[in-house]
């Protein structure tokens, strides 16, 4: 196994140009985000309902339903409401041709304002982590804290697996399958792991057309396919220009390559009050080791004596 420090292919540091600055300030048209609200049976004292809630963001090809179980557990253990959301072009949220972290962060910022959420904590996994980091740096007054799950504020190449998944999912749609078993049979030639295939096929649904039983993916494959080359990027390059001065927790999988040791100093420059927790798991650490993840989040968000 390659050492953690060399496993991730990082881009060379780039100078922040005026065009990049303009891009980061660009105001995209936002979309209303679908969500599930998980409320605690017994809100903690001073934390009723919408006070200091959690906003939970999934990764690429995921949705709010992937975080359903852990959201209920965190709501119970922390006495906080948890909003598990669908990012744009995922789950039940609207589709939009712009799929980048600036646009996703703008959506979540509007969501926080529209629902009048006070001092929320953002939790994001993978793609959702970079969206959360982007929002924390662009609108730090909107949130109280950040939890980034297995991602870092750097430019990094996405694994080629994602492009292969898109090809497989496009073949499934062109085959006009009517059963998930048919889709799984096609996807086997693109991905041997049953767990990953089930995760991807969780996006399949039957559109409401009475005359057809053909299943389609909720994820707009053409939009996501075009966005893949940039989803490894991070909008901010220079921590001297922008920082998030509030508490931040970075949780990484010990068997994952997304947060190598060499990027830890850069995390500290963007997020000077960060803490780092290693969880014995791969990139999908929330599902692989939910108890270790739960303990890390609860300890971070519990009131300090």
C-alpha positions as a printed Julia matrix, in Angstrom:
305×3 Matrix{Float64}:
   0.0    0.0     0.0
   1.34   3.43   -0.91
   2.2    5.76    1.98
  -0.59   8.19    2.89
   1.56  11.21    2.03
   2.06  10.12   -1.6
  -1.25   8.4    -2.29
  -3.12  11.54   -3.38
  -2.08  13.36   -6.53
  -2.13  17.05   -5.65
  -1.99  19.89   -8.15
   0.8   22.43   -7.91
  -0.13  25.54   -5.98
  -1.48  28.25   -8.26
  -1.37  32.01   -7.86
  -4.74  33.58   -7.17
  -5.53  35.55  -10.32
  -8.21  38.23  -10.77
 -10.28  35.82  -12.86
 -10.24  33.27  -10.05
 -11.29  35.93   -7.55
 -14.2   36.89   -9.8
 -15.21  33.25  -10.13
 -15.33  32.8    -6.36
 -17.49  35.9    -5.97
 -19.83  34.86   -8.78
 -23.43  34.62   -7.68
 -25.04  31.54   -9.12
 -28.77  31.09   -9.34
 -29.59  28.97   -6.32
 -31.98  26.05   -6.19
 -34.27  25.06   -3.27
 -32.81  22.0    -1.57
 -34.85  18.96   -0.59
 -34.26  17.78    2.97
 -35.29  15.45    5.77
 -35.58  16.91    9.25
 -34.57  14.68   12.16
 -35.62  16.22   15.45
 -34.51  15.04   18.88
 -37.13  13.49   21.14
 -35.67  15.51   24.0
 -33.97  18.75   22.88
 -31.12  19.71   25.16
 -31.56  22.67   27.47
 -31.12  25.87   25.5
 -31.17  23.88   22.26
 -34.85  23.55   21.36
 -35.84  22.72   17.79
 -33.95  25.0    15.42
 -31.4   26.35   17.87
 -27.89  25.31   16.83
 -29.01  22.64   14.37
 -26.81  20.46   12.16
 -26.88  20.61    8.35
 -25.64  17.31    6.91
 -24.36  17.04    3.3
 -23.71  13.85    1.34
 -21.03  13.07   -1.23
 -21.07  12.51   -4.99
 -23.91  10.2    -6.14
 -25.31  10.28   -2.61
 -28.47  11.75   -1.12
 -30.08  12.68    2.16
 -31.24   9.1     2.69
 -27.61   7.93    2.98
 -27.28   9.95    6.2
 -30.66   9.04    7.67
 -29.47   6.65   10.37
 -26.52   8.7    11.6
 -28.65  11.87   11.53
 -31.2   10.29   13.86
 -28.41   9.12   16.17
 -26.79  12.56   16.33
 -30.16  14.24   16.91
 -30.71  11.87   19.84
 -27.23  12.15   21.34
 -26.77  15.91   20.91
 -30.35  17.11   21.38
 -30.08  19.05   18.12
 -32.21  19.06   15.01
 -30.44  17.59   11.99
 -31.27  18.7     8.45
 -30.07  16.05    6.01
 -30.14  17.77    2.63
 -29.91  16.82   -1.03
 -27.32  18.94   -2.81
 -28.18  20.24   -6.29
 -28.39  17.56   -8.99
 -28.8   14.86   -6.33
 -31.74  13.13   -4.69
 -34.94  15.16   -4.81
 -33.28  18.56   -5.31
 -33.58  20.38   -8.66
 -31.14  19.95  -11.51
 -28.95  22.83  -12.68
 -26.17  22.93  -15.32
 -23.78  24.57  -12.85
 -22.31  21.92  -10.58
 -19.37  23.31   -8.63
 -18.57  24.12   -5.02
 -19.34  27.82   -5.27
 -22.85  27.06   -6.54
 -23.42  24.28   -4.0
 -22.27  26.52   -1.16
 -24.63  29.28   -2.32
 -27.53  26.79   -2.26
 -26.74  25.75    1.31
 -26.29  29.36    2.41
 -29.74  30.2     1.07
 -31.15  27.08    2.75
 -29.81  28.26    6.12
 -31.33  31.72    5.63
 -34.68  30.48    4.32
 -35.12  28.1     7.25
 -33.9   30.7     9.74
 -31.29  28.35   11.17
 -29.29  29.91   13.98
 -25.61  29.04   14.31
 -25.78  25.68   12.53
 -22.92  23.23   12.34
 -22.13  22.01    8.83
 -21.21  18.35    8.35
 -20.17  17.27    4.87
 -18.71  14.07    3.47
 -16.43  14.07    0.4
 -18.09  16.39   -2.16
 -20.32  17.65    0.66
 -17.21  18.39    2.73
 -15.78  20.69    0.07
 -19.15  22.39   -0.29
 -19.22  22.9     3.5
 -15.65  24.23    3.56
 -16.46  26.61    0.71
 -19.48  28.02    2.54
 -17.56  28.36    5.8
 -14.92  30.46    4.04
 -17.34  32.58    2.01
 -19.99  33.15    4.71
 -18.45  32.4     8.12
 -21.09  34.42    9.99
 -23.78  31.97    8.85
 -22.41  28.99   10.75
 -20.92  28.13   14.14
 -18.67  25.2    13.27
 -17.61  22.83   10.52
 -17.05  19.08   10.3
 -15.27  17.9     7.16
 -15.44  14.16    6.57
 -12.55  12.72    4.55
 -11.73  15.68    2.34
  -9.34  18.63    2.44
  -9.17  22.2     1.07
  -6.88  21.3    -1.84
  -7.03  20.63   -5.56
  -6.82  16.88   -6.1
  -7.63  14.59   -9.0
 -10.77  12.53   -8.56
 -10.36   8.79   -8.89
 -11.06   7.44  -12.38
 -13.74   5.24  -10.8
 -16.26   8.09  -10.96
 -15.99   8.47  -14.74
 -16.35   4.7   -15.07
 -19.48   4.79  -12.92
 -20.99   7.46  -15.19
 -20.37   5.25  -18.23
 -22.01   2.3   -16.53
 -25.01   4.33  -15.4
 -25.45   5.75  -18.91
 -25.45   2.21  -20.31
 -28.15   1.28  -17.81
 -30.34   4.17  -18.93
 -29.82   3.44  -22.62
 -30.78  -0.2   -21.96
 -34.17   0.95  -20.56
 -34.12  -1.47  -17.65
 -37.3   -2.09  -15.7
 -35.78  -3.96  -12.76
 -32.89  -3.14  -10.45
 -31.51  -6.65  -10.97
 -31.1   -5.84  -14.68
 -29.26  -2.63  -13.81
 -27.0   -4.46  -11.36
 -26.13  -7.03  -14.02
 -24.94  -4.23  -16.34
 -23.05  -2.42  -13.6
 -21.1   -5.52  -12.61
 -18.75  -5.02  -15.56
 -17.96  -1.5   -14.27
 -17.76  -2.12  -10.5
 -17.11  -5.48   -8.76
 -18.11  -4.28   -5.27
 -21.69  -5.15   -4.38
 -21.76  -2.39   -1.75
 -20.73   0.32   -4.21
 -23.15  -0.96   -6.86
 -25.99  -0.84   -4.35
 -24.98   2.7    -3.41
 -25.02   3.85   -7.05
 -28.27   2.02   -7.85
 -29.9    3.79   -4.93
 -30.28   6.64   -7.41
 -32.54   4.59   -9.69
 -36.22   5.4    -9.69
 -39.27   4.95  -11.88
 -40.49   8.33  -13.15
 -44.21   8.91  -12.8
 -45.22   7.82  -16.27
 -48.03   5.24  -16.03
 -47.34   3.94  -19.52
 -43.68   3.09  -18.8
 -41.88   0.88  -16.29
 -38.43   2.06  -17.4
 -36.16   3.19  -14.56
 -33.96   6.29  -14.69
 -31.34   7.83  -12.44
 -32.26  10.82  -10.32
 -28.75  12.16  -10.87
 -28.43  14.03  -14.21
 -25.6   11.99  -15.69
 -24.66  14.45  -18.42
 -24.31  17.35  -15.96
 -22.31  15.33  -13.43
 -20.17  13.84  -16.19
 -19.19  17.29  -17.42
 -18.46  18.45  -13.86
 -16.14  15.57  -12.93
 -12.96  17.25  -14.16
 -13.48  20.1   -11.67
 -14.99  18.31   -8.66
 -11.52  17.63   -7.31
 -10.79  21.37   -7.28
 -11.17  23.7    -4.31
 -12.24  27.31   -5.01
  -9.73  28.93   -2.66
  -5.99  28.73   -3.18
  -4.48  31.23   -0.74
  -5.24  30.93    3.0
  -3.75  34.39    3.52
  -6.84  35.84    1.84
  -9.59  33.93    3.64
  -9.87  31.89    6.84
 -12.53  30.3     8.99
 -11.69  31.29   12.55
 -14.34  29.15   14.27
 -14.07  25.52   15.45
 -13.55  22.9    12.74
 -13.2   19.14   12.91
 -11.55  17.09   10.16
 -12.33  13.38   10.3
 -10.31  11.15    7.97
 -10.24   7.43    7.24
  -6.96   5.7     8.03
  -7.36   3.59    4.87
  -8.31   6.54    2.68
  -6.04   8.76    0.58
  -8.13  11.94    0.52
  -6.46  13.67    3.5
  -2.74  12.82    3.37
  -0.39  14.05    6.06
   1.18  16.57    3.71
  -2.01  18.67    3.51
  -2.49  19.02    7.27
  -0.47  22.27    7.48
  -2.66  23.79    4.76
  -5.81  22.76    6.66
  -4.41  24.63    9.65
  -3.88  27.75    7.56
  -7.44  27.84    6.25
  -8.96  26.56    9.53
  -6.65  27.64   12.4
  -8.93  26.2    15.11
  -9.18  22.75   13.53
  -8.98  19.37   15.24
  -8.08  16.13   13.45
  -9.52  12.7    14.22
  -8.5    9.47   12.48
 -11.13   6.75   12.1
 -10.25   3.16   11.25
 -11.99   3.03    7.88
 -11.74   3.94    4.22
 -13.31   6.88    2.41
 -16.86   5.78    3.3
 -16.07   6.0     6.99
 -19.55   7.06    8.15
 -21.0    3.74    6.98
 -17.84   1.69    7.6
 -17.3    2.8    11.21
 -20.38   4.75   12.33
 -19.65   4.4    16.06
 -16.19   5.96   15.8
 -17.62   8.75   13.67
 -20.46   9.31   16.15
 -18.03   9.54   19.07
 -15.86  12.07   17.23
 -18.81  14.31   16.36
 -20.45  14.1    19.77
 -17.2   14.94   21.56
 -16.55  17.87   19.23
 -20.04  19.35   19.5
 -20.7   18.69   23.18
 -20.31  21.72   25.5
 -16.8   21.97   26.87
 -16.5   22.12   30.65
